[in-house]
PDB file of C-alpha atoms in Angstrom:
ATOM      1  CA  MET A   9       0.013   0.024  -0.015  1.00 87.00           C
ATOM      2  CA  THR A  10       1.382   3.357  -0.832  1.00 97.00           C
ATOM      3  CA  ASP A  11       0.080   6.595   0.718  1.00 98.00           C
ATOM      4  CA  PHE A  12       0.463  10.087  -0.648  1.00 98.00           C
ATOM      5  CA  GLY A  13       0.459  13.374   1.386  1.00 98.00           C
ATOM      6  CA  LEU A  14       0.645  17.066   0.577  1.00 98.00           C
ATOM      7  CA  ARG A  15       3.713  19.011   1.274  1.00 98.00           C
ATOM      8  CA  ILE A  16       2.077  22.287   2.560  1.00 98.00           C
ATOM      9  CA  PRO A  17       3.884  25.400   1.375  1.00 96.00           C
ATOM     10  CA  ASP A  18       5.565  27.453   4.196  1.00 94.00           C
ATOM     11  CA  PHE A  19       5.509  30.815   2.282  1.00 96.00           C
ATOM     12  CA  PRO A  20       3.887  32.275  -0.828  1.00 96.00           C
ATOM     13  CA  VAL A  21       5.954  32.472  -3.869  1.00 94.00           C
ATOM     14  CA  ASP A  22       3.487  34.543  -5.823  1.00 94.00           C
ATOM     15  CA  GLY A  23       3.523  37.667  -3.599  1.00 93.00           C
ATOM     16  CA  ALA A  24       0.147  36.709  -1.873  1.00 95.00           C
ATOM     17  CA  PRO A  25      -0.465  38.351   1.504  1.00 94.00           C
ATOM     18  CA  SER A  26      -0.646  36.207   4.502  1.00 94.00           C
ATOM     19  CA  ARG A  27      -4.454  35.738   4.767  1.00 95.00           C
ATOM     20  CA  ALA A  28      -4.602  35.032   0.990  1.00 97.00           C
ATOM     21  CA  PHE A  29      -1.883  32.563   1.371  1.00 97.00           C
ATOM     22  CA  LEU A  30      -3.752  30.865   4.103  1.00 97.00           C
ATOM     23  CA  ALA A  31      -6.856  30.465   1.832  1.00 97.00           C
ATOM     24  CA  GLN A  32      -4.561  29.056  -0.862  1.00 98.00           C
ATOM     25  CA  ILE A  33      -3.537  26.267   1.656  1.00 98.00           C
ATOM     26  CA  ASP A  34      -7.141  25.561   2.640  1.00 98.00           C
ATOM     27  CA  GLU A  35      -8.120  25.321  -1.027  1.00 98.00           C
ATOM     28  CA  LEU A  36      -5.211  22.822  -1.680  1.00 98.00           C
ATOM     29  CA  MET A  37      -6.346  20.499   1.212  1.00 98.00           C
ATOM     30  CA  ASP A  38     -10.033  20.794   0.294  1.00 98.00           C
ATOM     31  CA  ALA A  39      -9.214  19.719  -3.224  1.00 97.00           C
ATOM     32  CA  GLY A  40      -7.014  16.829  -1.995  1.00 98.00           C
ATOM     33  CA  ARG A  41      -9.327  15.443   0.423  1.00 97.00           C
ATOM     34  CA  GLY A  42     -10.154  11.666  -0.153  1.00 96.00           C
ATOM     35  CA  ALA A  43      -7.081  11.166  -2.234  1.00 98.00           C
ATOM     36  CA  PHE A  44      -4.256  12.403  -0.095  1.00 98.00           C
ATOM     37  CA  VAL A  45      -4.097  11.075   3.368  1.00 98.00           C
ATOM     38  CA  SER A  46      -1.553  13.359   5.036  1.00 98.00           C
ATOM     39  CA  ALA A  47      -0.310  17.064   5.165  1.00 98.00           C
ATOM     40  CA  TRP A  48       3.245  17.980   6.041  1.00 98.00           C
ATOM     41  CA  VAL A  49       4.633  21.316   7.427  1.00 98.00           C
ATOM     42  CA  ALA A  50       8.248  22.413   7.637  1.00 97.00           C
ATOM     43  CA  ASP A  51       9.785  24.108  10.678  1.00 98.00           C
ATOM     44  CA  HIS A  52      11.246  27.399   9.806  1.00 97.00           C
ATOM     45  CA  PHE A  53      10.745  30.966  10.891  1.00 97.00           C
ATOM     46  CA  VAL A  54      11.868  32.504   7.648  1.00 96.00           C
ATOM     47  CA  PRO A  55      11.832  31.191   4.095  1.00 96.00           C
ATOM     48  CA  TRP A  56      14.362  28.287   3.957  1.00 95.00           C
ATOM     49  CA  ALA A  57      14.852  28.758   0.178  1.00 94.00           C
ATOM     50  CA  GLY A  58      17.640  31.042  -0.857  1.00 92.00           C
ATOM     51  CA  PHE A  59      15.618  32.270  -3.905  1.00 94.00           C
ATOM     52  CA  GLN A  60      12.898  33.762  -1.579  1.00 95.00           C
ATOM     53  CA  ASP A  61      12.939  37.227  -0.036  1.00 96.00           C
ATOM     54  CA  PRO A  62      13.475  36.565   3.654  1.00 95.00           C
ATOM     55  CA  MET A  63      10.841  39.266   4.508  1.00 96.00           C
ATOM     56  CA  THR A  64       8.055  36.936   3.018  1.00 96.00           C
ATOM     57  CA  PRO A  65       5.468  35.950   5.532  1.00 95.00           C
ATOM     58  CA  THR A  66       6.264  32.455   6.955  1.00 96.00           C
ATOM     59  CA  TYR A  67       4.080  30.401   9.085  1.00 96.00           C
ATOM     60  CA  GLU A  68       5.560  28.760  12.128  1.00 97.00           C
ATOM     61  CA  CYS A  69       5.194  25.007  12.028  1.00 97.00           C
ATOM     62  CA  TRP A  70       3.505  23.936  15.324  1.00 97.00           C
ATOM     63  CA  THR A  71       0.972  26.794  15.093  1.00 97.00           C
ATOM     64  CA  THR A  72       0.101  25.821  11.561  1.00 97.00           C
ATOM     65  CA  LEU A  73      -0.339  22.020  12.412  1.00 98.00           C
ATOM     66  CA  THR A  74      -2.798  22.995  15.228  1.00 97.00           C
ATOM     67  CA  TYR A  75      -4.681  25.143  12.756  1.00 98.00           C
ATOM     68  CA  LEU A  76      -4.790  22.561  10.094  1.00 98.00           C
ATOM     69  CA  ALA A  77      -5.831  19.799  12.594  1.00 98.00           C
ATOM     70  CA  GLY A  78      -8.938  21.873  13.461  1.00 97.00           C
ATOM     71  CA  ALA A  79      -9.826  23.054   9.932  1.00 97.00           C
ATOM     72  CA  HIS A  80      -9.096  19.772   8.107  1.00 98.00           C
ATOM     73  CA  LYS A  81     -10.187  16.850  10.125  1.00 96.00           C
ATOM     74  CA  ASP A  82      -9.566  13.934   7.657  1.00 95.00           C
ATOM     75  CA  TYR A  83      -5.805  14.293   7.244  1.00 98.00           C
ATOM     76  CA  LEU A  84      -2.922  12.755   9.005  1.00 98.00           C
ATOM     77  CA  LEU A  85      -0.656  15.714  10.109  1.00 98.00           C
ATOM     78  CA  GLY A  86       3.094  15.816  10.451  1.00 98.00           C
ATOM     79  CA  SER A  87       6.188  17.980  10.775  1.00 98.00           C
ATOM     80  CA  ILE A  88       8.743  17.634   8.290  1.00 97.00           C
ATOM     81  CA  VAL A  89      10.712  18.032  10.303  1.00 97.00           C
ATOM     82  CA  LEU A  90      10.994  19.966  13.668  1.00 97.00           C
ATOM     83  CA  SER A  91      14.344  21.362  14.542  1.00 96.00           C
ATOM     84  CA  GLN A  92      14.752  19.730  17.779  1.00 94.00           C
ATOM     85  CA  SER A  93      16.531  22.334  19.600  1.00 94.00           C
ATOM     86  CA  TYR A  94      13.972  25.204  18.756  1.00 97.00           C
ATOM     87  CA  ARG A  95      11.826  23.692  21.577  1.00 97.00           C
ATOM     88  CA  PRO A  96      12.823  22.032  24.729  1.00 97.00           C
ATOM     89  CA  PRO A  97      12.331  18.324  24.454  1.00 98.00           C
ATOM     90  CA  ALA A  98       9.931  18.057  27.324  1.00 98.00           C
ATOM     91  CA  LEU A  99       7.819  20.853  25.850  1.00 98.00           C
ATOM     92  CA  THR A 100       7.823  19.096  22.488  1.00 98.00           C
ATOM     93  CA  ALA A 101       6.602  15.984  24.154  1.00 98.00           C
ATOM     94  CA  LYS A 102       3.820  17.816  25.897  1.00 98.00           C
ATOM     95  CA  MET A 103       2.755  19.751  22.709  1.00 98.00           C
ATOM     96  CA  ALA A 104       2.724  16.646  20.728  1.00 98.00           C
ATOM     97  CA  ALA A 105       0.634  14.657  23.242  1.00 98.00           C
ATOM     98  CA  THR A 106      -1.854  17.479  23.402  1.00 98.00           C
ATOM     99  CA  LEU A 107      -2.119  17.753  19.636  1.00 98.00           C
ATOM    100  CA  GLN A 108      -2.492  14.037  19.391  1.00 98.00           C
ATOM    101  CA  GLU A 109      -5.342  14.182  21.921  1.00 98.00           C
ATOM    102  CA  LEU A 110      -7.137  17.172  20.329  1.00 97.00           C
ATOM    103  CA  SER A 111      -6.784  15.836  16.785  1.00 98.00           C
ATOM    104  CA  GLY A 112      -8.122  12.399  17.612  1.00 98.00           C
ATOM    105  CA  GLY A 113      -4.882  10.584  17.019  1.00 98.00           C
ATOM    106  CA  ARG A 114      -3.675  12.129  13.622  1.00 98.00           C
ATOM    107  CA  LEU A 115      -0.133  13.215  14.472  1.00 98.00           C
ATOM    108  CA  VAL A 116       3.189  12.023  13.138  1.00 98.00           C
ATOM    109  CA  LEU A 117       5.983  13.884  15.028  1.00 98.00           C
ATOM    110  CA  GLY A 118       8.908  14.432  12.669  1.00 98.00           C
ATOM    111  CA  LEU A 119      12.231  15.397  14.253  1.00 98.00           C
ATOM    112  CA  GLY A 120      15.557  16.490  12.866  1.00 98.00           C
ATOM    113  CA  ALA A 121      18.818  17.797  13.888  1.00 97.00           C
ATOM    114  CA  GLY A 122      18.343  21.297  12.299  1.00 96.00           C
ATOM    115  CA  TRP A 123      20.475  22.725   9.605  1.00 96.00           C
ATOM    116  CA  LYS A 124      19.646  26.455   8.938  1.00 95.00           C
ATOM    117  CA  LYS A 125      22.526  28.235  10.819  1.00 96.00           C
ATOM    118  CA  ASP A 126      21.451  31.677  10.102  1.00 95.00           C
ATOM    119  CA  GLU A 127      17.908  31.148  11.463  1.00 96.00           C
ATOM    120  CA  TYR A 128      19.449  29.513  14.644  1.00 97.00           C
ATOM    121  CA  LEU A 129      21.605  32.487  15.220  1.00 97.00           C
ATOM    122  CA  ALA A 130      18.946  35.122  14.373  1.00 97.00           C
ATOM    123  CA  TYR A 131      16.533  33.549  16.970  1.00 97.00           C
ATOM    124  CA  GLY A 132      19.270  33.198  19.618  1.00 97.00           C
ATOM    125  CA  TYR A 133      19.777  29.441  19.487  1.00 97.00           C
ATOM    126  CA  ASP A 134      23.139  27.907  19.773  1.00 96.00           C
ATOM    127  CA  PHE A 135      24.356  26.098  16.541  1.00 97.00           C
ATOM    128  CA  PRO A 136      26.924  23.377  17.488  1.00 97.00           C
ATOM    129  CA  ALA A 137      28.589  20.997  15.233  1.00 97.00           C
ATOM    130  CA  PRO A 138      26.547  18.402  13.240  1.00 96.00           C
ATOM    131  CA  ALA A 139      27.622  15.441  15.516  1.00 97.00           C
ATOM    132  CA  GLU A 140      26.486  17.507  18.656  1.00 98.00           C
ATOM    133  CA  ARG A 141      23.095  18.378  17.094  1.00 97.00           C
ATOM    134  CA  VAL A 142      22.509  14.591  16.331  1.00 98.00           C
ATOM    135  CA  HIS A 143      23.370  13.780  19.852  1.00 98.00           C
ATOM    136  CA  GLN A 144      20.815  16.478  21.104  1.00 98.00           C
ATOM    137  CA  LEU A 145      18.226  14.748  18.941  1.00 98.00           C
ATOM    138  CA  GLU A 146      19.050  11.358  20.457  1.00 98.00           C
ATOM    139  CA  GLU A 147      18.409  12.776  23.932  1.00 98.00           C
ATOM    140  CA  THR A 148      15.309  14.526  22.578  1.00 98.00           C
ATOM    141  CA  VAL A 149      13.796  11.240  21.313  1.00 98.00           C
ATOM    142  CA  GLN A 150      14.529   9.455  24.615  1.00 98.00           C
ATOM    143  CA  ILE A 151      12.961  12.166  26.592  1.00 98.00           C
ATOM    144  CA  ILE A 152       9.742  12.397  24.466  1.00 98.00           C
ATOM    145  CA  ARG A 153       9.285   8.626  24.713  1.00 98.00           C
ATOM    146  CA  ARG A 154       9.709   8.555  28.421  1.00 98.00           C
ATOM    147  CA  MET A 155       7.185  11.452  28.877  1.00 98.00           C
ATOM    148  CA  TRP A 156       4.664   9.662  26.648  1.00 98.00           C
ATOM    149  CA  THR A 157       4.900   6.357  28.646  1.00 98.00           C
ATOM    150  CA  GLU A 158       5.972   7.010  32.236  1.00 98.00           C
ATOM    151  CA  PRO A 159       3.900   8.489  34.960  1.00 98.00           C
ATOM    152  CA  ARG A 160       6.786  10.939  36.018  1.00 98.00           C
ATOM    153  CA  ALA A 161       9.820  10.992  33.627  1.00 98.00           C
ATOM    154  CA  THR A 162      13.223  11.579  34.770  1.00 98.00           C
ATOM    155  CA  PHE A 163      16.340  11.739  32.447  1.00 98.00           C
ATOM    156  CA  GLU A 164      19.746  12.872  32.867  1.00 98.00           C
ATOM    157  CA  GLY A 165      21.753  13.297  29.735  1.00 98.00           C
ATOM    158  CA  ARG A 166      24.768  15.205  28.617  1.00 97.00           C
ATOM    159  CA  VAL A 167      22.716  18.000  27.179  1.00 97.00           C
ATOM    160  CA  TYR A 168      19.177  17.739  28.437  1.00 98.00           C
ATOM    161  CA  ARG A 169      17.617  16.824  31.854  1.00 98.00           C
ATOM    162  CA  ILE A 170      14.109  16.440  33.367  1.00 98.00           C
ATOM    163  CA  THR A 171      13.094  15.569  36.730  1.00 98.00           C
ATOM    164  CA  ASP A 172       9.643  13.916  37.644  1.00 98.00           C
ATOM    165  CA  ALA A 173       8.109  15.488  34.445  1.00 98.00           C
ATOM    166  CA  ILE A 174       4.485  14.794  34.015  1.00 98.00           C
ATOM    167  CA  CYS A 175       2.745  14.580  30.722  1.00 98.00           C
ATOM    168  CA  GLU A 176      -1.018  14.172  30.985  1.00 98.00           C
ATOM    169  CA  PRO A 177      -3.053  13.226  29.067  1.00 97.00           C
ATOM    170  CA  LYS A 178      -0.750  10.545  27.578  1.00 98.00           C
ATOM    171  CA  PRO A 179      -1.079  10.415  23.802  1.00 98.00           C
ATOM    172  CA  SER A 180      -3.106   7.522  22.513  1.00 96.00           C
ATOM    173  CA  PRO A 181      -2.152   6.054  20.278  1.00 98.00           C
ATOM    174  CA  LEU A 182       1.469   7.059  20.547  1.00 98.00           C
ATOM    175  CA  PRO A 183       2.236   9.274  17.606  1.00 98.00           C
ATOM    176  CA  PRO A 184       4.912   7.709  15.286  1.00 98.00           C
ATOM    177  CA  ILE A 185       8.243   9.426  15.562  1.00 98.00           C
ATOM    178  CA  MET A 186       9.685  10.193  12.100  1.00 98.00           C
ATOM    179  CA  ILE A 187      13.309  11.233  12.042  1.00 98.00           C
ATOM    180  CA  GLY A 188      14.452  12.989   8.922  1.00 98.00           C
ATOM    181  CA  GLY A 189      17.964  13.108   7.715  1.00 97.00           C
ATOM    182  CA  GLY A 190      20.604  11.224   5.518  1.00 96.00           C
ATOM    183  CA  GLY A 191      23.892  11.343   7.371  1.00 96.00           C
ATOM    184  CA  LYS A 192      25.199   7.839   6.916  1.00 97.00           C
ATOM    185  CA  LYS A 193      27.339   7.508  10.008  1.00 97.00           C
ATOM    186  CA  LEU A 194      25.331   9.066  12.832  1.00 98.00           C
ATOM    187  CA  MET A 195      21.795  10.010  11.621  1.00 98.00           C
ATOM    188  CA  LEU A 196      20.824   6.687   9.911  1.00 98.00           C
ATOM    189  CA  ARG A 197      22.162   4.824  12.924  1.00 98.00           C
ATOM    190  CA  LEU A 198      19.819   6.961  15.141  1.00 98.00           C
ATOM    191  CA  VAL A 199      16.975   6.148  12.711  1.00 98.00           C
ATOM    192  CA  ALA A 200      17.724   2.528  13.112  1.00 98.00           C
ATOM    193  CA  ARG A 201      17.594   2.821  16.947  1.00 98.00           C
ATOM    194  CA  TYR A 202      14.707   5.095  17.504  1.00 98.00           C
ATOM    195  CA  ALA A 203      12.519   5.931  14.541  1.00 98.00           C
ATOM    196  CA  ASP A 204       9.114   4.638  13.555  1.00 98.00           C
ATOM    197  CA  TRP A 205       9.314   6.388  10.205  1.00 98.00           C
ATOM    198  CA  TRP A 206      12.221   7.689   8.240  1.00 98.00           C
ATOM    199  CA  ASN A 207      12.369  10.667   5.869  1.00 98.00           C
ATOM    200  CA  ILE A 208      14.726  11.989   3.418  1.00 96.00           C
ATOM    201  CA  PRO A 209      13.971  15.239   1.434  1.00 93.00           C
ATOM    202  CA  GLY A 210      14.645  14.782  -2.292  1.00 94.00           C
ATOM    203  CA  GLY A 211      17.477  13.013  -3.935  1.00 95.00           C
ATOM    204  CA  SER A 212      17.708  10.504  -6.886  1.00 96.00           C
ATOM    205  CA  ALA A 213      16.477   6.981  -6.612  1.00 97.00           C
ATOM    206  CA  ASP A 214      20.096   5.807  -6.690  1.00 97.00           C
ATOM    207  CA  ARG A 215      20.933   7.910  -3.626  1.00 97.00           C
ATOM    208  CA  TYR A 216      17.699   6.720  -1.973  1.00 98.00           C
ATOM    209  CA  ALA A 217      18.894   3.103  -2.558  1.00 98.00           C
ATOM    210  CA  ASP A 218      22.369   3.806  -1.223  1.00 98.00           C
ATOM    211  CA  LEU A 219      20.782   5.429   1.964  1.00 98.00           C
ATOM    212  CA  LEU A 220      18.481   2.499   2.520  1.00 98.00           C
ATOM    213  CA  ALA A 221      21.410   0.063   2.249  1.00 98.00           C
ATOM    214  CA  THR A 222      23.151   2.077   4.957  1.00 98.00           C
ATOM    215  CA  LEU A 223      20.081   2.040   7.078  1.00 98.00           C
ATOM    216  CA  ARG A 224      19.605  -1.776   6.664  1.00 98.00           C
ATOM    217  CA  ALA A 225      23.240  -2.315   7.921  1.00 98.00           C
ATOM    218  CA  HIS A 226      22.713  -0.070  11.010  1.00 98.00           C
ATOM    219  CA  CYS A 227      19.493  -1.965  11.701  1.00 98.00           C
ATOM    220  CA  ALA A 228      21.302  -5.302  11.596  1.00 98.00           C
ATOM    221  CA  ASP A 229      24.040  -3.862  13.755  1.00 98.00           C
ATOM    222  CA  VAL A 230      21.680  -2.656  16.484  1.00 98.00           C
ATOM    223  CA  GLY A 231      19.194  -5.500  16.328  1.00 98.00           C
ATOM    224  CA  ARG A 232      16.386  -3.606  14.714  1.00 97.00           C
ATOM    225  CA  GLU A 233      13.854  -5.157  12.096  1.00 98.00           C
ATOM    226  CA  TYR A 234      14.456  -3.169   9.127  1.00 98.00           C
ATOM    227  CA  ASP A 235      11.036  -3.643   7.725  1.00 98.00           C
ATOM    228  CA  SER A 236       9.503  -2.081  10.923  1.00 98.00           C
ATOM    229  CA  ILE A 237      10.511   1.347   9.856  1.00 98.00           C
ATOM    230  CA  VAL A 238       8.217   3.199   7.480  1.00 98.00           C
ATOM    231  CA  LYS A 239      10.290   4.547   4.583  1.00 98.00           C
ATOM    232  CA  THR A 240       9.114   7.969   3.240  1.00 98.00           C
ATOM    233  CA  TRP A 241      10.305  10.352   0.415  1.00 98.00           C
ATOM    234  CA  GLU A 242       9.562  14.059  -0.001  1.00 98.00           C
ATOM    235  CA  CYS A 243       9.644  15.822  -3.471  1.00 98.00           C
ATOM    236  CA  GLU A 244       9.620  19.637  -3.708  1.00 97.00           C
ATOM    237  CA  CYS A 245       8.510  19.750  -7.310  1.00 98.00           C
ATOM    238  CA  VAL A 246       5.788  17.547  -8.892  1.00 98.00           C
ATOM    239  CA  ALA A 247       4.685  18.698 -12.351  1.00 98.00           C
ATOM    240  CA  VAL A 248       2.021  16.421 -13.861  1.00 98.00           C
ATOM    241  CA  ALA A 249       0.016  17.380 -17.039  1.00 98.00           C
ATOM    242  CA  THR A 250      -1.695  15.784 -19.981  1.00 98.00           C
ATOM    243  CA  THR A 251       1.489  16.005 -22.201  1.00 98.00           C
ATOM    244  CA  SER A 252       5.023  15.802 -21.355  1.00 98.00           C
ATOM    245  CA  ALA A 253       5.904  19.214 -22.885  1.00 98.00           C
ATOM    246  CA  GLU A 254       3.147  20.862 -20.681  1.00 98.00           C
ATOM    247  CA  ALA A 255       4.579  19.235 -17.628  1.00 98.00           C
ATOM    248  CA  ARG A 256       7.998  20.228 -18.467  1.00 98.00           C
ATOM    249  CA  ARG A 257       6.918  23.885 -18.898  1.00 98.00           C
ATOM    250  CA  MET A 258       5.182  23.717 -15.461  1.00 98.00           C
ATOM    251  CA  ALA A 259       8.218  22.355 -13.846  1.00 98.00           C
ATOM    252  CA  GLU A 260      10.729  24.898 -15.311  1.00 97.00           C
ATOM    253  CA  GLY A 261       8.400  27.667 -14.271  1.00 97.00           C
ATOM    254  CA  SER A 262       8.603  26.566 -10.435  1.00 97.00           C
ATOM    255  CA  PRO A 263      11.410  27.903  -8.240  1.00 96.00           C
ATOM    256  CA  PHE A 264      11.542  24.624  -6.588  1.00 97.00           C
ATOM    257  CA  TYR A 265      12.522  22.603  -9.782  1.00 97.00           C
ATOM    258  CA  ASN A 266      15.607  20.531  -9.596  1.00 96.00           C
ATOM    259  CA  PRO A 267      16.326  18.275 -12.490  1.00 95.00           C
ATOM    260  CA  GLU A 268      17.774  15.626 -10.325  1.00 94.00           C
ATOM    261  CA  ASP A 269      14.816  14.748  -8.305  1.00 95.00           C
ATOM    262  CA  SER A 270      11.743  16.559  -9.596  1.00 98.00           C
ATOM    263  CA  ILE A 271       8.840  14.289 -10.748  1.00 98.00           C
ATOM    264  CA  VAL A 272       7.678  15.620 -14.203  1.00 98.00           C
ATOM    265  CA  GLY A 273       5.527  14.206 -16.994  1.00 98.00           C
ATOM    266  CA  THR A 274       2.221  12.793 -17.915  1.00 98.00           C
ATOM    267  CA  PRO A 275       0.291  10.762 -15.240  1.00 98.00           C
ATOM    268  CA  ASP A 276       1.816   7.406 -16.561  1.00 98.00           C
ATOM    269  CA  GLU A 277       5.311   8.932 -16.655  1.00 98.00           C
ATOM    270  CA  VAL A 278       4.924  10.324 -13.192  1.00 98.00           C
ATOM    271  CA  ALA A 279       3.803   6.989 -11.795  1.00 98.00           C
ATOM    272  CA  ALA A 280       6.791   5.338 -13.477  1.00 98.00           C
ATOM    273  CA  GLN A 281       9.154   7.694 -11.742  1.00 98.00           C
ATOM    274  CA  LEU A 282       7.593   7.120  -8.380  1.00 98.00           C
ATOM    275  CA  ARG A 283       7.836   3.401  -8.746  1.00 98.00           C
ATOM    276  CA  ARG A 284      11.596   3.700  -8.777  1.00 98.00           C
ATOM    277  CA  TYR A 285      11.108   4.679  -5.043  1.00 98.00           C
ATOM    278  CA  THR A 286       8.226   2.315  -4.234  1.00 98.00           C
ATOM    279  CA  ASP A 287      10.396  -0.530  -5.673  1.00 98.00           C
ATOM    280  CA  LEU A 288      13.083   0.337  -3.040  1.00 98.00           C
ATOM    281  CA  GLY A 289      10.604   0.441  -0.278  1.00 98.00           C
ATOM    282  CA  ALA A 290       9.111   3.787   0.037  1.00 98.00           C
ATOM    283  CA  THR A 291       5.484   3.683   1.130  1.00 98.00           C
ATOM    284  CA  HIS A 292       4.581   7.238   1.864  1.00 98.00           C
ATOM    285  CA  PHE A 293       5.255  10.324  -0.337  1.00 98.00           C
ATOM    286  CA  MET A 294       5.020  14.014   0.684  1.00 98.00           C
ATOM    287  CA  LEU A 295       4.591  16.049  -2.634  1.00 98.00           C
ATOM    288  CA  ARG A 296       4.627  19.752  -3.448  1.00 98.00           C
ATOM    289  CA  PHE A 297       2.960  20.529  -6.727  1.00 98.00           C
ATOM    290  CA  ALA A 298       4.613  22.892  -9.106  1.00 98.00           C
ATOM    291  CA  ASP A 299       1.548  24.896 -10.148  1.00 98.00           C
ATOM    292  CA  PHE A 300       0.455  25.875  -6.569  1.00 98.00           C
ATOM    293  CA  PRO A 301      -1.604  27.926  -5.828  1.00 97.00           C
ATOM    294  CA  ARG A 302      -3.459  26.250  -8.639  1.00 97.00           C
ATOM    295  CA  THR A 303      -4.687  22.735  -7.924  1.00 98.00           C
ATOM    296  CA  ASP A 304      -4.925  21.403 -11.471  1.00 98.00           C
ATOM    297  CA  ALA A 305      -1.871  19.202 -11.307  1.00 98.00           C
ATOM    298  CA  MET A 306      -2.716  17.904  -7.838  1.00 98.00           C
ATOM    299  CA  ARG A 307      -6.206  16.931  -9.114  1.00 98.00           C
ATOM    300  CA  LEU A 308      -4.853  15.260 -12.234  1.00 98.00           C
ATOM    301  CA  PHE A 309      -2.386  13.394  -9.900  1.00 98.00           C
ATOM    302  CA  ALA A 310      -5.409  12.281  -7.623  1.00 98.00           C
ATOM    303  CA  ARG A 311      -7.434  11.115 -10.687  1.00 98.00           C
ATOM    304  CA  GLU A 312      -4.771   9.279 -12.640  1.00 98.00           C
ATOM    305  CA  VAL A 313      -1.733   8.617 -10.666  1.00 98.00           C
ATOM    306  CA  ILE A 314      -2.832   7.666  -7.187  1.00 98.00           C
ATOM    307  CA  PRO A 315      -5.172   4.855  -8.579  1.00 98.00           C
ATOM    308  CA  GLN A 316      -2.234   3.171 -10.105  1.00 98.00           C
ATOM    309  CA  PHE A 317      -0.784   2.516  -6.598  1.00 97.00           C
ATOM    310  CA  ARG A 318      -3.923   1.156  -4.952  1.00 90.00           C
TER     311      ARG A 318
END
């Protein structure tokens, strides 16, 4: 079974003011209802893309997820992915437990080590070396799981500590924890030890296969069942149209277009490109459509691509 999700835009690229941008997001989700099972929000305070004016209105991840949970009650919702040090681990655990309760169990908690140095420094966060950020993420996951499952959680790590921390109500069911990242030595080993889901943003099918081979090796090393981890893949540019030429024009008109990993073509061509990833084990996709705020490509995808994976 293959599931498809909507990569919710973080900022408008067409100059739309904030409220109009929100209406565009609502229209996207309304149009995708019944075909797309999930919606995904990135965790940035300013546009992450270098091509975008940093003064562009940008929605904060957790607030956006909370809004979407109330406005669109038939989607699974997830962060793709939270920069773990933006919020103390115990607070993240409490926020996630609350949203899981209020949404009726529709949260996937996506976590990552963070990467956007200028954003960290502008907002007053330390930005240590990559290995240290991965270690912080490891302690964060341990704290979250303890707070979700123990009456009073205590944890004494090298970076974080909590003492008799209470998290009520407990989330039920426990939200899957999705870890995003592709570092072979540290991050994928962390995925093997702790993740329910794994995500990687973009990249070719060959790279995806290489990362999965590394993940499989880490799973064997730590005694984890490789198939117990849900493998996902995110694409920032999907251009689907009735002709290949029209799809190509759509893709090349998107600022998110990258020839290496964009999905471009007719419905049958797009399905064939996605099968390169499902053949490797991907079962959940997060897709940004190139014609947003229009919904034509997404509707065509829903009608003619998704049924090929059912």
